Amino acid sequence: MASQNLLFSTDLISPEVQGALPPGYKLRPLSSDDYERGFLKVLSVLTVIGDISKAKFLERYNYLKRHNHEYFTIVITDPSDTIVGVGTIFVERKFIRNTGLVGHIEDIAVDKNQQGKKLGLRVIQALKYIGAKTGCYKVILDCSEKNVPFYEKCGFTRKEVEMAWYT
Ligand code: ACO
């Protein structure tokens, strides 16, 4: 795949995580072609996606690409080149902690038929690698109570409380 079609540099893709995937599975940054590979279908296991056209997908992809020092979305593909796992880390620039960086893990999903094969774990390991490489002093995420054991297996510990306000 041509590197100009990828969201960010493959230097930020962990070789160890790639090596731990099942044979024929690949880890890489999101590509501008991933609309056709089922990116949104995988995300739909997480929540409502809405009716997103290719043009709308590309508009959002191009925004992320212009901000690809902050947005890092990764995918795992299976041997048929279909997307089966996705996730994002957003790197926030703070004043506190001596202008520190915090990584926010968002929108993790594994295709229903591919769950339980450690692909979710690999997505999180790959995002933690990006967080560490970009200099984040911590990586945090919000999740449902039912996903706590999964994130504990991924090395996270429970801390504080999530609050939300919907407009
Ligand atoms: N409860 C207990 N343990 C779990 C759970 C769970 N709900 N889910 C996974 N695990 C364990 C597995 O058993 C495995 O343990 P092991 O190492 O002892 O064998 C370990 O966690 C790793 O599991 P994976 O096989 O990597 O998990 P999977 O590939 O199925 O992905 C995920 C987990 C991402 C939660 C998947 O089930 C999914 O897509 N769910 C629907 C969407 C979702 O809830 N996404 C997370 C939202 S939170 C956020 O985005 C920040």
Short mmCIF file of N, CA and C and ligand atoms in Angstrom, two decimals:
data_model
loop_
_atom_site.label_atom_id
_atom_site.label_comp_id
_atom_site.label_asym_id
_atom_site.label_seq_id
_atom_site.Cartn_x
_atom_site.Cartn_y
_atom_site.Cartn_z
N MET A 1 0.85 -1.21 0.00
CA MET A 1 0.00 0.00 0.00
C MET A 1 0.87 1.24 0.00
N ALA A 2 0.56 2.23 -0.88
CA ALA A 2 1.39 3.43 -0.99
C ALA A 2 1.32 4.23 0.31
N SER A 3 2.51 4.69 0.78
CA SER A 3 2.55 5.35 2.09
C SER A 3 1.79 6.67 2.08
N GLN A 4 1.64 7.31 0.88
CA GLN A 4 0.92 8.60 0.87
C GLN A 4 -0.58 8.41 1.14
N ASN A 5 -1.06 7.14 1.01
CA ASN A 5 -2.48 6.88 1.30
C ASN A 5 -2.71 6.56 2.77
N LEU A 6 -1.63 6.57 3.57
CA LEU A 6 -1.79 6.21 4.98
C LEU A 6 -1.89 7.47 5.83
N LEU A 7 -2.60 7.35 6.94
CA LEU A 7 -2.86 8.51 7.80
C LEU A 7 -1.58 9.07 8.42
N PHE A 8 -0.66 8.18 8.81
CA PHE A 8 0.58 8.65 9.46
C PHE A 8 1.70 7.66 9.15
N SER A 9 2.91 7.99 9.59
CA SER A 9 4.09 7.18 9.26
C SER A 9 4.05 5.78 9.88
N THR A 10 4.46 4.80 9.11
CA THR A 10 4.51 3.43 9.65
C THR A 10 5.64 3.27 10.68
N ASP A 11 6.48 4.29 10.85
CA ASP A 11 7.50 4.25 11.92
C ASP A 11 6.83 4.12 13.29
N LEU A 12 5.56 4.53 13.37
CA LEU A 12 4.85 4.48 14.65
C LEU A 12 4.08 3.16 14.84
N ILE A 13 4.27 2.24 13.90
CA ILE A 13 3.60 0.93 14.02
C ILE A 13 4.56 -0.05 14.70
N SER A 14 4.12 -0.62 15.82
CA SER A 14 4.99 -1.51 16.60
C SER A 14 5.32 -2.80 15.85
N PRO A 15 6.60 -3.07 15.60
CA PRO A 15 6.96 -4.34 14.95
C PRO A 15 6.61 -5.54 15.83
N GLU A 16 6.71 -5.37 17.14
CA GLU A 16 6.39 -6.50 18.05
C GLU A 16 4.91 -6.86 17.95
N VAL A 17 4.05 -5.86 17.90
CA VAL A 17 2.61 -6.15 17.81
C VAL A 17 2.30 -6.78 16.45
N GLN A 18 2.88 -6.22 15.39
CA GLN A 18 2.68 -6.83 14.06
C GLN A 18 3.09 -8.31 14.10
N GLY A 19 4.24 -8.59 14.74
CA GLY A 19 4.76 -9.96 14.79
C GLY A 19 3.90 -10.90 15.62
N ALA A 20 3.10 -10.34 16.52
CA ALA A 20 2.27 -11.19 17.39
C ALA A 20 0.90 -11.50 16.78
N LEU A 21 0.58 -10.91 15.62
CA LEU A 21 -0.73 -11.16 15.00
C LEU A 21 -0.79 -12.55 14.37
N PRO A 22 -1.98 -13.10 14.20
CA PRO A 22 -2.08 -14.40 13.51
C PRO A 22 -1.54 -14.27 12.07
N PRO A 23 -1.11 -15.39 11.47
CA PRO A 23 -0.55 -15.33 10.11
C PRO A 23 -1.53 -14.67 9.13
N GLY A 24 -1.00 -13.78 8.29
CA GLY A 24 -1.82 -13.13 7.27
C GLY A 24 -2.54 -11.87 7.75
N TYR A 25 -2.52 -11.61 9.06
CA TYR A 25 -3.16 -10.40 9.59
C TYR A 25 -2.12 -9.26 9.59
N LYS A 26 -2.59 -8.03 9.30
CA LYS A 26 -1.66 -6.90 9.22
C LYS A 26 -2.15 -5.73 10.06
N LEU A 27 -1.18 -5.03 10.64
CA LEU A 27 -1.45 -3.83 11.44
C LEU A 27 -0.88 -2.64 10.67
N ARG A 28 -1.68 -1.57 10.52
CA ARG A 28 -1.17 -0.39 9.81
C ARG A 28 -2.01 0.83 10.15
N PRO A 29 -1.52 2.04 9.77
CA PRO A 29 -2.35 3.24 9.93
C PRO A 29 -3.58 3.14 9.03
N LEU A 30 -4.63 3.88 9.38
CA LEU A 30 -5.82 3.98 8.53
C LEU A 30 -5.41 4.48 7.14
N SER A 31 -6.08 3.97 6.11
CA SER A 31 -5.80 4.39 4.73
C SER A 31 -7.03 5.09 4.15
N SER A 32 -6.79 5.96 3.16
CA SER A 32 -7.90 6.64 2.50
C SER A 32 -8.79 5.65 1.74
N ASP A 33 -8.30 4.43 1.50
CA ASP A 33 -9.08 3.39 0.79
C ASP A 33 -9.89 2.50 1.75
N ASP A 34 -9.83 2.76 3.04
CA ASP A 34 -10.41 1.79 3.98
C ASP A 34 -11.93 1.82 4.07
N TYR A 35 -12.55 2.81 3.43
CA TYR A 35 -14.02 2.83 3.35
C TYR A 35 -14.49 1.50 2.76
N GLU A 36 -13.82 1.07 1.68
CA GLU A 36 -14.20 -0.16 0.96
C GLU A 36 -13.80 -1.42 1.73
N ARG A 37 -12.90 -1.30 2.67
CA ARG A 37 -12.44 -2.50 3.40
C ARG A 37 -13.22 -2.77 4.67
N GLY A 38 -14.29 -2.00 4.89
CA GLY A 38 -15.17 -2.31 6.03
C GLY A 38 -14.82 -1.61 7.33
N PHE A 39 -14.12 -0.47 7.23
CA PHE A 39 -13.75 0.28 8.45
C PHE A 39 -14.99 0.65 9.27
N LEU A 40 -16.00 1.20 8.60
CA LEU A 40 -17.18 1.67 9.34
C LEU A 40 -18.01 0.49 9.86
N LYS A 41 -18.00 -0.61 9.11
CA LYS A 41 -18.74 -1.80 9.56
C LYS A 41 -18.16 -2.30 10.89
N VAL A 42 -16.84 -2.30 11.01
CA VAL A 42 -16.24 -2.75 12.26
C VAL A 42 -16.61 -1.78 13.39
N LEU A 43 -16.57 -0.48 13.12
CA LEU A 43 -16.92 0.50 14.15
C LEU A 43 -18.37 0.35 14.60
N SER A 44 -19.22 -0.21 13.72
CA SER A 44 -20.64 -0.31 14.07
C SER A 44 -20.89 -1.32 15.19
N VAL A 45 -19.91 -2.14 15.55
CA VAL A 45 -20.10 -3.02 16.72
C VAL A 45 -20.03 -2.21 18.02
N LEU A 46 -19.51 -0.98 17.90
CA LEU A 46 -19.33 -0.13 19.08
C LEU A 46 -20.54 0.75 19.33
N THR A 47 -21.03 1.39 18.26
CA THR A 47 -22.15 2.32 18.42
C THR A 47 -22.77 2.65 17.06
N VAL A 48 -23.73 3.56 17.07
CA VAL A 48 -24.40 4.01 15.83
C VAL A 48 -23.40 4.78 14.97
N ILE A 49 -23.33 4.44 13.70
CA ILE A 49 -22.37 5.10 12.80
C ILE A 49 -23.06 6.19 11.98
N GLY A 50 -24.31 5.98 11.59
CA GLY A 50 -24.99 6.92 10.71
C GLY A 50 -24.72 6.56 9.26
N ASP A 51 -25.31 7.34 8.35
CA ASP A 51 -25.19 7.06 6.93
C ASP A 51 -24.01 7.86 6.37
N ILE A 52 -22.84 7.26 6.36
CA ILE A 52 -21.62 8.00 5.96
C ILE A 52 -21.24 7.62 4.53
N SER A 53 -21.30 8.61 3.63
CA SER A 53 -20.91 8.38 2.23
C SER A 53 -19.38 8.32 2.15
N LYS A 54 -18.88 7.87 0.99
CA LYS A 54 -17.42 7.85 0.78
C LYS A 54 -16.87 9.28 0.89
N ALA A 55 -17.63 10.25 0.33
CA ALA A 55 -17.17 11.65 0.36
C ALA A 55 -17.04 12.14 1.80
N LYS A 56 -18.00 11.77 2.63
CA LYS A 56 -17.98 12.19 4.04
C LYS A 56 -16.82 11.51 4.79
N PHE A 57 -16.61 10.23 4.45
CA PHE A 57 -15.47 9.51 5.05
C PHE A 57 -14.16 10.22 4.69
N LEU A 58 -14.03 10.57 3.41
CA LEU A 58 -12.78 11.20 2.96
C LEU A 58 -12.59 12.58 3.56
N GLU A 59 -13.70 13.30 3.74
CA GLU A 59 -13.61 14.63 4.36
C GLU A 59 -13.02 14.49 5.78
N ARG A 60 -13.51 13.51 6.53
CA ARG A 60 -13.00 13.31 7.89
C ARG A 60 -11.56 12.77 7.84
N TYR A 61 -11.31 11.84 6.93
CA TYR A 61 -9.95 11.28 6.79
C TYR A 61 -8.95 12.42 6.49
N ASN A 62 -9.34 13.31 5.58
CA ASN A 62 -8.42 14.39 5.19
C ASN A 62 -8.17 15.37 6.33
N TYR A 63 -9.20 15.58 7.17
CA TYR A 63 -9.00 16.41 8.37
C TYR A 63 -7.97 15.74 9.29
N LEU A 64 -8.17 14.45 9.53
CA LEU A 64 -7.24 13.73 10.42
C LEU A 64 -5.82 13.77 9.84
N LYS A 65 -5.74 13.66 8.53
CA LYS A 65 -4.41 13.64 7.88
C LYS A 65 -3.71 14.99 8.09
N ARG A 66 -4.47 16.09 8.03
CA ARG A 66 -3.87 17.41 8.27
C ARG A 66 -3.46 17.57 9.73
N HIS A 67 -4.02 16.72 10.61
CA HIS A 67 -3.71 16.79 12.05
C HIS A 67 -3.06 15.47 12.48
N ASN A 68 -2.22 14.92 11.63
CA ASN A 68 -1.73 13.56 11.93
C ASN A 68 -0.55 13.53 12.89
N HIS A 69 -0.34 14.67 13.60
CA HIS A 69 0.54 14.66 14.76
C HIS A 69 -0.32 14.48 16.03
N GLU A 70 -1.64 14.49 15.85
CA GLU A 70 -2.56 14.39 17.00
C GLU A 70 -3.50 13.19 16.91
N TYR A 71 -3.90 12.84 15.70
CA TYR A 71 -4.85 11.74 15.51
C TYR A 71 -4.15 10.55 14.88
N PHE A 72 -4.22 9.41 15.56
CA PHE A 72 -3.57 8.20 15.07
C PHE A 72 -4.61 7.07 15.10
N THR A 73 -5.18 6.78 13.94
CA THR A 73 -6.16 5.70 13.85
C THR A 73 -5.48 4.52 13.16
N ILE A 74 -5.62 3.35 13.78
CA ILE A 74 -4.99 2.15 13.22
C ILE A 74 -6.04 1.11 12.86
N VAL A 75 -5.66 0.20 11.97
CA VAL A 75 -6.55 -0.91 11.62
C VAL A 75 -5.75 -2.21 11.61
N ILE A 76 -6.46 -3.31 11.85
CA ILE A 76 -5.90 -4.65 11.62
C ILE A 76 -6.74 -5.27 10.50
N THR A 77 -6.05 -5.82 9.48
CA THR A 77 -6.76 -6.50 8.39
C THR A 77 -6.51 -8.00 8.50
N ASP A 78 -7.46 -8.79 7.99
CA ASP A 78 -7.32 -10.26 7.98
C ASP A 78 -6.69 -10.70 6.65
N PRO A 79 -6.47 -12.00 6.45
CA PRO A 79 -5.79 -12.45 5.22
C PRO A 79 -6.54 -12.07 3.93
N SER A 80 -7.85 -11.78 4.01
CA SER A 80 -8.58 -11.36 2.80
C SER A 80 -8.55 -9.83 2.63
N ASP A 81 -7.74 -9.14 3.44
CA ASP A 81 -7.59 -7.67 3.40
C ASP A 81 -8.86 -6.94 3.83
N THR A 82 -9.65 -7.61 4.65
CA THR A 82 -10.83 -6.97 5.25
C THR A 82 -10.45 -6.45 6.63
N ILE A 83 -10.96 -5.28 6.99
CA ILE A 83 -10.65 -4.72 8.31
C ILE A 83 -11.42 -5.48 9.39
N VAL A 84 -10.68 -5.89 10.43
CA VAL A 84 -11.31 -6.67 11.50
C VAL A 84 -11.12 -6.03 12.88
N GLY A 85 -10.22 -5.05 12.98
CA GLY A 85 -10.00 -4.36 14.26
C GLY A 85 -9.60 -2.92 14.02
N VAL A 86 -10.08 -2.03 14.87
CA VAL A 86 -9.77 -0.60 14.70
C VAL A 86 -9.58 0.07 16.07
N GLY A 87 -8.89 1.20 16.06
CA GLY A 87 -8.74 1.98 17.29
C GLY A 87 -8.01 3.29 17.00
N THR A 88 -8.17 4.24 17.91
CA THR A 88 -7.56 5.57 17.74
C THR A 88 -6.90 6.01 19.03
N ILE A 89 -5.76 6.69 18.92
CA ILE A 89 -5.24 7.45 20.05
C ILE A 89 -5.13 8.91 19.63
N PHE A 90 -5.70 9.78 20.45
CA PHE A 90 -5.65 11.23 20.24
C PHE A 90 -4.65 11.80 21.23
N VAL A 91 -3.66 12.52 20.74
CA VAL A 91 -2.60 13.06 21.61
C VAL A 91 -2.89 14.53 21.92
N GLU A 92 -3.23 14.76 23.19
CA GLU A 92 -3.62 16.09 23.65
C GLU A 92 -2.40 16.84 24.19
N ARG A 93 -2.29 18.12 23.79
CA ARG A 93 -1.18 18.96 24.26
C ARG A 93 -1.64 19.84 25.42
N LYS A 94 -0.99 19.63 26.60
CA LYS A 94 -1.41 20.33 27.82
C LYS A 94 -0.44 21.45 28.18
N PHE A 95 -0.88 22.36 29.08
CA PHE A 95 0.05 23.27 29.74
C PHE A 95 0.65 22.59 30.97
N ILE A 96 -0.24 21.88 31.70
CA ILE A 96 0.23 21.26 32.95
C ILE A 96 1.27 20.18 32.66
N ARG A 97 1.90 19.71 33.74
CA ARG A 97 2.95 18.69 33.63
C ARG A 97 4.03 19.16 32.66
N ASN A 98 4.37 20.46 32.81
CA ASN A 98 5.46 21.00 31.99
C ASN A 98 5.17 20.85 30.49
N THR A 99 3.99 21.32 30.10
CA THR A 99 3.47 21.19 28.72
C THR A 99 3.49 19.71 28.26
N GLY A 100 2.94 18.87 29.13
CA GLY A 100 2.93 17.42 28.86
C GLY A 100 1.91 17.02 27.82
N LEU A 101 2.06 15.78 27.35
CA LEU A 101 1.13 15.19 26.36
C LEU A 101 0.37 14.04 27.02
N VAL A 102 -0.93 13.98 26.74
CA VAL A 102 -1.75 12.86 27.24
C VAL A 102 -2.40 12.16 26.05
N GLY A 103 -2.30 10.84 26.03
CA GLY A 103 -2.93 10.06 24.97
C GLY A 103 -4.32 9.62 25.40
N HIS A 104 -5.30 9.82 24.53
CA HIS A 104 -6.68 9.38 24.81
C HIS A 104 -7.03 8.27 23.82
N ILE A 105 -7.26 7.08 24.34
CA ILE A 105 -7.66 5.96 23.48
C ILE A 105 -9.17 6.02 23.25
N GLU A 106 -9.56 5.91 21.99
CA GLU A 106 -10.97 6.08 21.61
C GLU A 106 -11.37 5.03 20.57
N ASP A 107 -12.64 4.69 20.55
CA ASP A 107 -13.28 3.96 19.45
C ASP A 107 -12.55 2.67 19.08
N ILE A 108 -12.49 1.79 20.07
CA ILE A 108 -11.88 0.46 19.88
C ILE A 108 -12.98 -0.51 19.47
N ALA A 109 -12.75 -1.25 18.42
CA ALA A 109 -13.74 -2.25 18.00
C ALA A 109 -13.08 -3.39 17.23
N VAL A 110 -13.60 -4.58 17.48
CA VAL A 110 -13.17 -5.78 16.76
C VAL A 110 -14.43 -6.42 16.17
N ASP A 111 -14.36 -6.80 14.91
CA ASP A 111 -15.48 -7.46 14.22
C ASP A 111 -16.02 -8.60 15.08
N LYS A 112 -17.35 -8.71 15.14
CA LYS A 112 -18.01 -9.70 16.01
C LYS A 112 -17.46 -11.11 15.79
N ASN A 113 -17.23 -11.48 14.52
CA ASN A 113 -16.77 -12.85 14.22
C ASN A 113 -15.30 -13.06 14.53
N GLN A 114 -14.60 -11.99 14.90
CA GLN A 114 -13.14 -12.11 15.13
C GLN A 114 -12.78 -11.82 16.58
N GLN A 115 -13.82 -11.63 17.42
CA GLN A 115 -13.51 -11.34 18.82
C GLN A 115 -12.98 -12.59 19.52
N GLY A 116 -12.16 -12.38 20.55
CA GLY A 116 -11.61 -13.50 21.31
C GLY A 116 -10.33 -14.07 20.75
N LYS A 117 -9.75 -13.38 19.73
CA LYS A 117 -8.49 -13.87 19.13
C LYS A 117 -7.33 -12.96 19.50
N LYS A 118 -7.52 -12.15 20.53
CA LYS A 118 -6.50 -11.20 21.01
C LYS A 118 -6.28 -10.01 20.07
N LEU A 119 -7.21 -9.79 19.14
CA LEU A 119 -7.04 -8.65 18.23
C LEU A 119 -7.27 -7.33 18.97
N GLY A 120 -8.24 -7.34 19.91
CA GLY A 120 -8.48 -6.13 20.71
C GLY A 120 -7.24 -5.79 21.52
N LEU A 121 -6.65 -6.82 22.13
CA LEU A 121 -5.40 -6.62 22.89
C LEU A 121 -4.31 -6.03 22.00
N ARG A 122 -4.20 -6.54 20.79
CA ARG A 122 -3.15 -6.04 19.87
C ARG A 122 -3.41 -4.59 19.47
N VAL A 123 -4.69 -4.24 19.26
CA VAL A 123 -5.02 -2.83 18.94
C VAL A 123 -4.56 -1.94 20.10
N ILE A 124 -4.86 -2.34 21.32
CA ILE A 124 -4.49 -1.51 22.48
C ILE A 124 -2.97 -1.44 22.63
N GLN A 125 -2.29 -2.58 22.47
CA GLN A 125 -0.82 -2.55 22.56
C GLN A 125 -0.23 -1.62 21.51
N ALA A 126 -0.80 -1.65 20.30
CA ALA A 126 -0.28 -0.80 19.22
C ALA A 126 -0.52 0.68 19.53
N LEU A 127 -1.67 0.99 20.15
CA LEU A 127 -1.96 2.40 20.49
C LEU A 127 -1.09 2.87 21.66
N LYS A 128 -0.82 1.98 22.61
CA LYS A 128 0.08 2.33 23.73
C LYS A 128 1.49 2.62 23.19
N TYR A 129 1.91 1.85 22.20
CA TYR A 129 3.22 2.07 21.57
C TYR A 129 3.28 3.47 20.95
N ILE A 130 2.21 3.85 20.25
CA ILE A 130 2.17 5.19 19.63
C ILE A 130 2.20 6.26 20.72
N GLY A 131 1.44 6.03 21.79
CA GLY A 131 1.42 6.98 22.90
C GLY A 131 2.80 7.17 23.49
N ALA A 132 3.50 6.07 23.71
CA ALA A 132 4.85 6.15 24.30
C ALA A 132 5.81 6.82 23.32
N LYS A 133 5.74 6.45 22.05
CA LYS A 133 6.67 6.99 21.05
C LYS A 133 6.46 8.47 20.81
N THR A 134 5.22 8.95 20.94
CA THR A 134 4.97 10.38 20.71
C THR A 134 5.21 11.19 21.98
N GLY A 135 5.54 10.52 23.10
CA GLY A 135 5.95 11.24 24.31
C GLY A 135 4.85 11.49 25.32
N CYS A 136 3.75 10.74 25.25
CA CYS A 136 2.68 10.92 26.24
C CYS A 136 3.17 10.47 27.62
N TYR A 137 2.85 11.25 28.67
CA TYR A 137 3.24 10.80 30.01
C TYR A 137 2.22 9.83 30.58
N LYS A 138 1.00 9.81 29.99
CA LYS A 138 0.02 8.77 30.36
C LYS A 138 -0.96 8.59 29.20
N VAL A 139 -1.61 7.44 29.21
CA VAL A 139 -2.63 7.13 28.21
C VAL A 139 -3.88 6.73 28.99
N ILE A 140 -5.02 7.37 28.66
CA ILE A 140 -6.25 7.11 29.40
C ILE A 140 -7.40 6.78 28.45
N LEU A 141 -8.48 6.24 29.02
CA LEU A 141 -9.66 5.92 28.20
C LEU A 141 -10.88 5.80 29.10
N ASP A 142 -12.05 5.94 28.50
CA ASP A 142 -13.32 5.70 29.18
C ASP A 142 -13.92 4.41 28.63
N CYS A 143 -14.53 3.62 29.51
CA CYS A 143 -15.17 2.39 29.00
C CYS A 143 -16.33 2.00 29.89
N SER A 144 -17.13 1.05 29.41
CA SER A 144 -18.25 0.54 30.21
C SER A 144 -17.70 -0.43 31.26
N GLU A 145 -18.51 -0.65 32.29
CA GLU A 145 -18.12 -1.57 33.37
C GLU A 145 -17.76 -2.96 32.79
N LYS A 146 -18.53 -3.36 31.77
CA LYS A 146 -18.33 -4.72 31.22
C LYS A 146 -16.98 -4.86 30.52
N ASN A 147 -16.39 -3.76 30.08
CA ASN A 147 -15.09 -3.85 29.40
C ASN A 147 -13.90 -3.66 30.35
N VAL A 148 -14.18 -3.43 31.63
CA VAL A 148 -13.07 -3.22 32.59
C VAL A 148 -12.10 -4.40 32.60
N PRO A 149 -12.60 -5.67 32.66
CA PRO A 149 -11.64 -6.79 32.68
C PRO A 149 -10.75 -6.84 31.43
N PHE A 150 -11.32 -6.47 30.27
CA PHE A 150 -10.52 -6.43 29.03
C PHE A 150 -9.39 -5.41 29.18
N TYR A 151 -9.72 -4.20 29.62
CA TYR A 151 -8.67 -3.16 29.73
C TYR A 151 -7.67 -3.49 30.83
N GLU A 152 -8.12 -4.19 31.88
CA GLU A 152 -7.15 -4.62 32.90
C GLU A 152 -6.15 -5.60 32.28
N LYS A 153 -6.65 -6.49 31.41
CA LYS A 153 -5.74 -7.43 30.72
C LYS A 153 -4.78 -6.69 29.81
N CYS A 154 -5.17 -5.49 29.38
CA CYS A 154 -4.32 -4.67 28.50
C CYS A 154 -3.38 -3.76 29.32
N GLY A 155 -3.39 -3.92 30.65
CA GLY A 155 -2.44 -3.18 31.49
C GLY A 155 -2.96 -1.88 32.07
N PHE A 156 -4.26 -1.61 31.95
CA PHE A 156 -4.83 -0.37 32.51
C PHE A 156 -5.36 -0.65 33.92
N THR A 157 -5.40 0.42 34.74
CA THR A 157 -6.01 0.28 36.06
C THR A 157 -7.13 1.30 36.19
N ARG A 158 -8.13 0.94 36.99
CA ARG A 158 -9.30 1.80 37.20
C ARG A 158 -8.88 3.08 37.92
N LYS A 159 -9.33 4.25 37.44
CA LYS A 159 -8.95 5.50 38.09
C LYS A 159 -10.05 6.53 37.86
N GLU A 160 -10.53 7.13 38.92
CA GLU A 160 -11.51 8.22 38.85
C GLU A 160 -12.80 7.84 38.12
N VAL A 161 -13.57 8.82 37.67
CA VAL A 161 -14.93 8.58 37.19
C VAL A 161 -15.14 9.36 35.90
N GLU A 162 -15.83 8.74 34.95
CA GLU A 162 -16.15 9.46 33.70
C GLU A 162 -17.46 10.23 33.91
N MET A 163 -17.55 11.45 33.40
CA MET A 163 -18.79 12.22 33.44
C MET A 163 -19.12 12.63 32.01
N ALA A 164 -20.40 12.83 31.71
CA ALA A 164 -20.78 13.19 30.33
C ALA A 164 -21.89 14.22 30.35
N TRP A 165 -21.95 15.07 29.33
CA TRP A 165 -23.05 16.02 29.12
C TRP A 165 -23.37 16.00 27.64
N TYR A 166 -24.60 15.68 27.30
CA TYR A 166 -24.99 15.61 25.89
C TYR A 166 -25.76 16.87 25.51
N THR A 167 -25.45 17.47 24.37
CA THR A 167 -26.18 18.67 23.93
C THR A 167 -27.52 18.27 23.32
N1 ACO B 1 -14.78 -9.47 29.95
C1 ACO B 1 -13.72 -10.18 30.45
N2 ACO B 1 -12.59 -10.42 29.74
C2 ACO B 1 -12.55 -9.98 28.49
C3 ACO B 1 -13.61 -9.26 27.87
C4 ACO B 1 -14.76 -9.00 28.67
N3 ACO B 1 -15.81 -8.30 28.22
N4 ACO B 1 -13.26 -8.96 26.60
C5 ACO B 1 -12.02 -9.48 26.41
N5 ACO B 1 -11.60 -10.08 27.55
C6 ACO B 1 -10.30 -10.73 27.79
C7 ACO B 1 -10.10 -11.93 26.88
O1 ACO B 1 -10.67 -13.09 27.44
C8 ACO B 1 -8.59 -12.00 26.81
O2 ACO B 1 -8.11 -12.57 28.01
P1 ACO B 1 -6.89 -13.66 28.01
O3 ACO B 1 -5.69 -12.87 27.57
O4 ACO B 1 -6.83 -14.13 29.42
O5 ACO B 1 -7.26 -14.71 27.02
C9 ACO B 1 -8.17 -10.53 26.82
O6 ACO B 1 -9.26 -9.81 27.44
C10 ACO B 1 -7.93 -9.98 25.44
O7 ACO B 1 -9.11 -10.15 24.69
P2 ACO B 1 -9.17 -10.00 23.10
O8 ACO B 1 -9.33 -11.35 22.47
O9 ACO B 1 -8.04 -9.17 22.63
O10 ACO B 1 -10.53 -9.19 22.95
P3 ACO B 1 -11.33 -8.89 21.60
O11 ACO B 1 -10.47 -9.04 20.41
O12 ACO B 1 -12.60 -9.66 21.63
O13 ACO B 1 -11.66 -7.33 21.77
C11 ACO B 1 -13.23 -5.69 22.53
C12 ACO B 1 -12.26 -6.80 22.94
C13 ACO B 1 -12.50 -4.60 21.76
C14 ACO B 1 -13.84 -5.09 23.79
C15 ACO B 1 -14.32 -6.34 21.62
O14 ACO B 1 -15.03 -7.29 22.36
C16 ACO B 1 -15.30 -5.35 21.00
O15 ACO B 1 -15.09 -4.83 19.91
N6 ACO B 1 -16.42 -5.09 21.72
C17 ACO B 1 -17.49 -4.22 21.20
C18 ACO B 1 -17.06 -2.77 21.12
C19 ACO B 1 -16.51 -2.25 22.43
O16 ACO B 1 -17.07 -2.42 23.50
N7 ACO B 1 -15.35 -1.55 22.34
C20 ACO B 1 -14.65 -0.93 23.46
C21 ACO B 1 -15.27 0.38 23.78
S1 ACO B 1 -14.35 1.36 24.98
C22 ACO B 1 -13.35 2.39 24.03
O17 ACO B 1 -13.47 2.42 22.83
C23 ACO B 1 -12.30 3.23 24.70
#
